mmCIF file with all atom_site columns, C-alpha atoms in Angstrom:
data_model
loop_
_atom_site.group_PDB
_atom_site.id
_atom_site.type_symbol
_atom_site.label_atom_id
_atom_site.label_alt_id
_atom_site.label_comp_id
_atom_site.label_asym_id
_atom_site.label_entity_id
_atom_site.label_seq_id
_atom_site.pdbx_PDB_ins_code
_atom_site.Cartn_x
_atom_site.Cartn_y
_atom_site.Cartn_z
_atom_site.occupancy
_atom_site.B_iso_or_equiv
_atom_site.pdbx_formal_charge
_atom_site.auth_seq_id
_atom_site.auth_comp_id
_atom_site.auth_asym_id
_atom_site.auth_atom_id
_atom_site.pdbx_PDB_model_num
ATOM 1   C CA . MET K 1 1   ? 196.974 109.090 -78.253  1.00 0.00 ? 148 MET K CA 1
ATOM 2   C CA . HIS K 1 2   ? 197.995 112.755 -78.227  1.00 0.00 ? 149 HIS K CA 1
ATOM 3   C CA . VAL K 1 3   ? 200.015 114.405 -80.982  1.00 0.00 ? 150 VAL K CA 1
ATOM 4   C CA . LEU K 1 4   ? 201.517 117.880 -81.163  1.00 0.00 ? 151 LEU K CA 1
ATOM 5   C CA . SER K 1 5   ? 202.414 118.773 -84.743  1.00 0.00 ? 152 SER K CA 1
ATOM 6   C CA . ASP K 1 6   ? 203.634 121.751 -86.705  1.00 0.00 ? 153 ASP K CA 1
ATOM 7   C CA . ALA K 1 7   ? 201.627 123.584 -89.361  1.00 0.00 ? 154 ALA K CA 1
ATOM 8   C CA . ALA K 1 8   ? 202.743 121.122 -92.044  1.00 0.00 ? 155 ALA K CA 1
ATOM 9   C CA . GLY K 1 9   ? 201.612 118.082 -90.069  1.00 0.00 ? 156 GLY K CA 1
ATOM 10  C CA . LEU K 1 10  ? 204.968 116.746 -88.899  1.00 0.00 ? 157 LEU K CA 1
ATOM 11  C CA . PRO K 1 11  ? 204.578 115.120 -85.494  1.00 0.00 ? 158 PRO K CA 1
ATOM 12  C CA . LEU K 1 12  ? 206.726 117.058 -83.015  1.00 0.00 ? 159 LEU K CA 1
ATOM 13  C CA . LEU K 1 13  ? 205.648 115.336 -79.839  1.00 0.00 ? 160 LEU K CA 1
ATOM 14  C CA . VAL K 1 14  ? 203.571 112.248 -79.132  1.00 0.00 ? 161 VAL K CA 1
ATOM 15  C CA . GLY K 1 15  ? 201.972 111.198 -75.896  1.00 0.00 ? 162 GLY K CA 1
ATOM 16  C CA . LEU K 1 16  ? 199.670 108.625 -74.438  1.00 0.00 ? 163 LEU K CA 1
ATOM 17  C CA . SER K 1 17  ? 197.043 108.749 -71.719  1.00 0.00 ? 164 SER K CA 1
ATOM 18  C CA . ALA K 1 18  ? 194.525 106.360 -70.273  1.00 0.00 ? 165 ALA K CA 1
ATOM 19  C CA . ALA K 1 19  ? 191.184 105.990 -71.994  1.00 0.00 ? 166 ALA K CA 1
ATOM 20  C CA . ASN K 1 20  ? 189.245 107.243 -68.973  1.00 0.00 ? 167 ASN K CA 1
ATOM 21  C CA . THR K 1 21  ? 191.072 110.605 -68.703  1.00 0.00 ? 168 THR K CA 1
ATOM 22  C CA . HIS K 1 22  ? 189.870 113.763 -70.404  1.00 0.00 ? 169 HIS K CA 1
ATOM 23  C CA . ASP K 1 23  ? 191.856 115.051 -73.380  1.00 0.00 ? 170 ASP K CA 1
ATOM 24  C CA . SER K 1 24  ? 192.301 118.495 -71.822  1.00 0.00 ? 171 SER K CA 1
ATOM 25  C CA . GLN K 1 25  ? 194.463 117.044 -69.025  1.00 0.00 ? 172 GLN K CA 1
ATOM 26  C CA . ALA K 1 26  ? 197.161 116.113 -71.552  1.00 0.00 ? 173 ALA K CA 1
ATOM 27  C CA . LEU K 1 27  ? 197.512 119.596 -73.043  1.00 0.00 ? 174 LEU K CA 1
ATOM 28  C CA . LYS K 1 28  ? 199.814 121.100 -70.412  1.00 0.00 ? 175 LYS K CA 1
ATOM 29  C CA . PRO K 1 29  ? 202.358 118.230 -70.436  1.00 0.00 ? 176 PRO K CA 1
ATOM 30  C CA . MET K 1 30  ? 202.395 118.257 -74.236  1.00 0.00 ? 177 MET K CA 1
ATOM 31  C CA . VAL K 1 31  ? 203.059 121.995 -74.472  1.00 0.00 ? 178 VAL K CA 1
ATOM 32  C CA . LEU K 1 32  ? 205.630 121.880 -71.662  1.00 0.00 ? 179 LEU K CA 1
ATOM 33  C CA . GLY K 1 33  ? 207.363 118.914 -73.293  1.00 0.00 ? 180 GLY K CA 1
ATOM 34  C CA . HIS K 1 34  ? 207.812 120.787 -76.562  1.00 0.00 ? 181 HIS K CA 1
ATOM 35  C CA . GLN K 1 35  ? 211.425 121.937 -76.886  1.00 0.00 ? 182 GLN K CA 1
ATOM 36  C CA . THR K 1 36  ? 211.761 125.544 -77.950  1.00 0.00 ? 183 THR K CA 1
ATOM 37  C CA . ARG K 1 37  ? 214.775 126.680 -79.896  1.00 0.00 ? 184 ARG K CA 1
ATOM 38  C CA . HIS K 1 38  ? 216.970 129.409 -78.442  1.00 0.00 ? 185 HIS K CA 1
ATOM 39  C CA . ASP K 1 39  ? 218.846 131.827 -80.675  1.00 0.00 ? 186 ASP K CA 1
ATOM 40  C CA . PRO K 1 40  ? 221.931 132.883 -78.670  1.00 0.00 ? 187 PRO K CA 1
ATOM 41  C CA . HIS K 1 41  ? 222.747 135.775 -81.020  1.00 0.00 ? 188 HIS K CA 1
ATOM 42  C CA . ARG K 1 42  ? 219.376 137.480 -80.668  1.00 0.00 ? 189 ARG K CA 1
ATOM 43  C CA . GLY K 1 43  ? 218.594 136.215 -77.178  1.00 0.00 ? 190 GLY K CA 1
ATOM 44  C CA . ARG K 1 44  ? 215.107 135.012 -77.995  1.00 0.00 ? 191 ARG K CA 1
ATOM 45  C CA . HIS K 1 45  ? 213.214 131.771 -77.881  1.00 0.00 ? 192 HIS K CA 1
ATOM 46  C CA . PHE K 1 46  ? 211.213 130.378 -80.785  1.00 0.00 ? 193 PHE K CA 1
ATOM 47  C CA . LYS K 1 47  ? 207.975 129.032 -79.420  1.00 0.00 ? 194 LYS K CA 1
ATOM 48  C CA . PRO K 1 48  ? 204.655 128.117 -80.985  1.00 0.00 ? 195 PRO K CA 1
ATOM 49  C CA . ALA K 1 49  ? 202.648 131.130 -82.099  1.00 0.00 ? 196 ALA K CA 1
ATOM 50  C CA . ARG K 1 50  ? 199.186 129.530 -82.100  1.00 0.00 ? 197 ARG K CA 1
ATOM 51  C CA . LEU K 1 51  ? 197.549 126.380 -80.866  1.00 0.00 ? 198 LEU K CA 1
ATOM 52  C CA . HIS K 1 52  ? 194.610 124.959 -82.798  1.00 0.00 ? 199 HIS K CA 1
ATOM 53  C CA . ALA K 1 53  ? 192.456 122.461 -80.942  1.00 0.00 ? 200 ALA K CA 1
ATOM 54  C CA . ASP K 1 54  ? 188.934 121.080 -80.919  1.00 0.00 ? 201 ASP K CA 1
ATOM 55  C CA . LYS K 1 55  ? 186.133 121.607 -78.414  1.00 0.00 ? 202 LYS K CA 1
ATOM 56  C CA . ALA K 1 56  ? 187.471 119.004 -75.987  1.00 0.00 ? 203 ALA K CA 1
ATOM 57  C CA . TYR K 1 57  ? 190.183 121.492 -74.982  1.00 0.00 ? 204 TYR K CA 1
ATOM 58  C CA . ASP K 1 58  ? 187.744 124.350 -74.294  1.00 0.00 ? 205 ASP K CA 1
ATOM 59  C CA . VAL K 1 59  ? 188.514 124.773 -70.604  1.00 0.00 ? 206 VAL K CA 1
ATOM 60  C CA . PRO K 1 60  ? 188.886 128.302 -69.169  1.00 0.00 ? 207 PRO K CA 1
ATOM 61  C CA . HIS K 1 61  ? 191.996 127.608 -67.096  1.00 0.00 ? 208 HIS K CA 1
ATOM 62  C CA . LEU K 1 62  ? 193.770 126.128 -70.150  1.00 0.00 ? 209 LEU K CA 1
ATOM 63  C CA . ARG K 1 63  ? 192.972 129.218 -72.210  1.00 0.00 ? 210 ARG K CA 1
ATOM 64  C CA . LYS K 1 64  ? 194.337 131.430 -69.440  1.00 0.00 ? 211 LYS K CA 1
ATOM 65  C CA . TRP K 1 65  ? 197.446 129.254 -69.054  1.00 0.00 ? 212 TRP K CA 1
ATOM 66  C CA . LEU K 1 66  ? 198.185 129.384 -72.803  1.00 0.00 ? 213 LEU K CA 1
ATOM 67  C CA . ARG K 1 67  ? 197.714 133.154 -72.894  1.00 0.00 ? 214 ARG K CA 1
ATOM 68  C CA . GLY K 1 68  ? 200.144 133.409 -69.969  1.00 0.00 ? 215 GLY K CA 1
ATOM 69  C CA . LYS K 1 69  ? 202.677 131.539 -72.085  1.00 0.00 ? 216 LYS K CA 1
ATOM 70  C CA . ARG K 1 70  ? 201.947 133.983 -74.951  1.00 0.00 ? 217 ARG K CA 1
ATOM 71  C CA . ILE K 1 71  ? 200.597 131.279 -77.225  1.00 0.00 ? 218 ILE K CA 1
ATOM 72  C CA . GLY K 1 72  ? 197.646 132.252 -79.391  1.00 0.00 ? 219 GLY K CA 1
ATOM 73  C CA . VAL K 1 73  ? 194.539 130.230 -78.626  1.00 0.00 ? 220 VAL K CA 1
ATOM 74  C CA . ARG K 1 74  ? 192.385 128.911 -81.487  1.00 0.00 ? 221 ARG K CA 1
ATOM 75  C CA . ILE K 1 75  ? 190.107 126.515 -79.648  1.00 0.00 ? 222 ILE K CA 1
ATOM 76  C CA . ALA K 1 76  ? 186.489 126.067 -80.695  1.00 0.00 ? 223 ALA K CA 1
ATOM 77  C CA . ARG K 1 77  ? 184.069 127.090 -77.983  1.00 0.00 ? 224 ARG K CA 1
ATOM 78  C CA . LYS K 1 78  ? 181.410 124.664 -76.827  1.00 0.00 ? 225 LYS K CA 1
ATOM 79  C CA . GLY K 1 79  ? 178.017 125.698 -78.119  1.00 0.00 ? 226 GLY K CA 1
ATOM 80  C CA . VAL K 1 80  ? 179.264 128.871 -79.834  1.00 0.00 ? 227 VAL K CA 1
ATOM 81  C CA . GLU K 1 81  ? 181.507 128.094 -82.784  1.00 0.00 ? 228 GLU K CA 1
ATOM 82  C CA . SER K 1 82  ? 180.968 125.347 -85.258  1.00 0.00 ? 229 SER K CA 1
ATOM 83  C CA . SER K 1 83  ? 183.864 123.077 -86.012  1.00 0.00 ? 230 SER K CA 1
ATOM 84  C CA . GLU K 1 84  ? 183.717 124.055 -89.681  1.00 0.00 ? 231 GLU K CA 1
ATOM 85  C CA . ARG K 1 85  ? 185.676 127.275 -89.132  1.00 0.00 ? 232 ARG K CA 1
ATOM 86  C CA . LEU K 1 86  ? 188.517 125.495 -87.374  1.00 0.00 ? 233 LEU K CA 1
ATOM 87  C CA . GLY K 1 87  ? 188.330 122.632 -89.852  1.00 0.00 ? 234 GLY K CA 1
ATOM 88  C CA . ARG K 1 88  ? 190.444 124.609 -92.302  1.00 0.00 ? 235 ARG K CA 1
ATOM 89  C CA . ARG K 1 89  ? 193.437 124.156 -90.001  1.00 0.00 ? 236 ARG K CA 1
ATOM 90  C CA . ARG K 1 90  ? 192.425 121.031 -88.085  1.00 0.00 ? 237 ARG K CA 1
ATOM 91  C CA . TRP K 1 91  ? 192.609 118.722 -91.077  1.00 0.00 ? 238 TRP K CA 1
ATOM 92  C CA . VAL K 1 92  ? 196.406 118.872 -90.740  1.00 0.00 ? 239 VAL K CA 1
ATOM 93  C CA . ILE K 1 93  ? 196.396 117.124 -87.377  1.00 0.00 ? 240 ILE K CA 1
ATOM 94  C CA . GLU K 1 94  ? 193.719 114.704 -88.559  1.00 0.00 ? 241 GLU K CA 1
ATOM 95  C CA . ARG K 1 95  ? 195.975 113.781 -91.481  1.00 0.00 ? 242 ARG K CA 1
ATOM 96  C CA . THR K 1 96  ? 198.900 113.294 -89.073  1.00 0.00 ? 243 THR K CA 1
ATOM 97  C CA . MET K 1 97  ? 196.780 111.002 -86.900  1.00 0.00 ? 244 MET K CA 1
ATOM 98  C CA . SER K 1 98  ? 195.858 109.080 -90.034  1.00 0.00 ? 245 SER K CA 1
ATOM 99  C CA . TRP K 1 99  ? 199.547 108.682 -90.928  1.00 0.00 ? 246 TRP K CA 1
ATOM 100 C CA . LEU K 1 100 ? 200.292 107.329 -87.465  1.00 0.00 ? 247 LEU K CA 1
ATOM 101 C CA . THR K 1 101 ? 197.356 104.937 -87.326  1.00 0.00 ? 248 THR K CA 1
ATOM 102 C CA . GLY K 1 102 ? 198.268 103.692 -90.785  1.00 0.00 ? 249 GLY K CA 1
ATOM 103 C CA . TYR K 1 103 ? 200.851 101.491 -89.103  1.00 0.00 ? 250 TYR K CA 1
ATOM 104 C CA . ARG K 1 104 ? 199.340 98.162  -88.144  1.00 0.00 ? 251 ARG K CA 1
ATOM 105 C CA . ARG K 1 105 ? 200.774 98.143  -84.617  1.00 0.00 ? 252 ARG K CA 1
ATOM 106 C CA . LEU K 1 106 ? 199.085 101.458 -83.812  1.00 0.00 ? 253 LEU K CA 1
ATOM 107 C CA . ASN K 1 107 ? 195.736 100.940 -85.503  1.00 0.00 ? 254 ASN K CA 1
ATOM 108 C CA . HIS K 1 108 ? 194.628 98.387  -82.919  1.00 0.00 ? 255 HIS K CA 1
ATOM 109 C CA . ARG K 1 109 ? 196.127 98.314  -79.487  1.00 0.00 ? 256 ARG K CA 1
ATOM 110 C CA . TYR K 1 110 ? 198.124 95.082  -79.603  1.00 0.00 ? 257 TYR K CA 1
ATOM 111 C CA . GLU K 1 111 ? 200.533 96.072  -76.843  1.00 0.00 ? 258 GLU K CA 1
ATOM 112 C CA . ARG K 1 112 ? 199.618 95.311  -73.270  1.00 0.00 ? 259 ARG K CA 1
ATOM 113 C CA . HIS K 1 113 ? 202.032 97.784  -71.661  1.00 0.00 ? 260 HIS K CA 1
ATOM 114 C CA . PRO K 1 114 ? 201.698 101.510 -72.406  1.00 0.00 ? 261 PRO K CA 1
ATOM 115 C CA . ARG K 1 115 ? 205.473 102.009 -72.608  1.00 0.00 ? 262 ARG K CA 1
ATOM 116 C CA . ASN K 1 116 ? 205.649 99.582  -75.544  1.00 0.00 ? 263 ASN K CA 1
ATOM 117 C CA . TYR K 1 117 ? 202.777 101.313 -77.332  1.00 0.00 ? 264 TYR K CA 1
ATOM 118 C CA . LEU K 1 118 ? 204.404 104.693 -76.731  1.00 0.00 ? 265 LEU K CA 1
ATOM 119 C CA . ALA K 1 119 ? 207.685 103.368 -78.149  1.00 0.00 ? 266 ALA K CA 1
ATOM 120 C CA . PHE K 1 120 ? 205.927 102.219 -81.327  1.00 0.00 ? 267 PHE K CA 1
ATOM 121 C CA . LEU K 1 121 ? 204.133 105.569 -81.503  1.00 0.00 ? 268 LEU K CA 1
ATOM 122 C CA . GLY K 1 122 ? 207.466 107.398 -81.306  1.00 0.00 ? 269 GLY K CA 1
ATOM 123 C CA . LEU K 1 123 ? 208.906 105.127 -83.961  1.00 0.00 ? 270 LEU K CA 1
ATOM 124 C CA . ALA K 1 124 ? 205.957 105.819 -86.261  1.00 0.00 ? 271 ALA K CA 1
ATOM 125 C CA . ALA K 1 125 ? 206.404 109.574 -85.730  1.00 0.00 ? 272 ALA K CA 1
ATOM 126 C CA . ALA K 1 126 ? 210.098 109.269 -86.596  1.00 0.00 ? 273 ALA K CA 1
ATOM 127 C CA . LEU K 1 127 ? 209.205 107.335 -89.753  1.00 0.00 ? 274 LEU K CA 1
ATOM 128 C CA . CYS K 1 128 ? 206.741 110.058 -90.770  1.00 0.00 ? 275 CYS K CA 1
ATOM 129 C CA . CYS K 1 129 ? 209.471 112.681 -90.352  1.00 0.00 ? 276 CYS K CA 1
ATOM 130 C CA . TYR K 1 130 ? 211.941 110.521 -92.293  1.00 0.00 ? 277 TYR K CA 1
ATOM 131 C CA . LYS K 1 131 ? 209.495 110.039 -95.161  1.00 0.00 ? 278 LYS K CA 1
ATOM 132 C CA . ARG K 1 132 ? 208.947 113.788 -95.360  1.00 0.00 ? 279 ARG K CA 1
ATOM 133 C CA . LEU K 1 133 ? 212.715 114.368 -95.380  1.00 0.00 ? 280 LEU K CA 1
ATOM 134 C CA . VAL K 1 134 ? 213.224 111.865 -98.194  1.00 0.00 ? 281 VAL K CA 1
ATOM 135 C CA . ARG K 1 135 ? 210.429 113.463 -100.197 1.00 0.00 ? 282 ARG K CA 1
ATOM 136 C CA . LEU K 1 136 ? 211.953 116.929 -99.776  1.00 0.00 ? 283 LEU K CA 1
ATOM 137 C CA . THR K 1 137 ? 215.494 115.887 -100.685 1.00 0.00 ? 284 THR K CA 1
ATOM 138 C CA . THR K 1 138 ? 214.682 113.885 -103.810 1.00 0.00 ? 285 THR K CA 1
#
């Protein structure tokens, strides 16, 4: 399960990959799948400013690719940085993953087909966004 969220922890994009694939292979499709907003009056795009990730995404070509897209890279380096420094920001995505796996269908993989599991994952992300909206409006 792969989740791209904003700084507040709202799931923006969810994805799924096989268990035997490395996590770093899902980063490019997730970033490319993220819809950026375009302001027609100013002629600029609003894109993510920084990407926080753990050591599994510490691959040189991914760092170079993200810098080419002008996205700040905050990925822990293998063997250099401890995960405690990035933990200040990473708890947000861990909390989002906890919200999503709090639904019984997603905690254990009951679905045989990945498209069904991905549909339930998208539904859980929509419910998380709806709950946040209700909390903000009441």
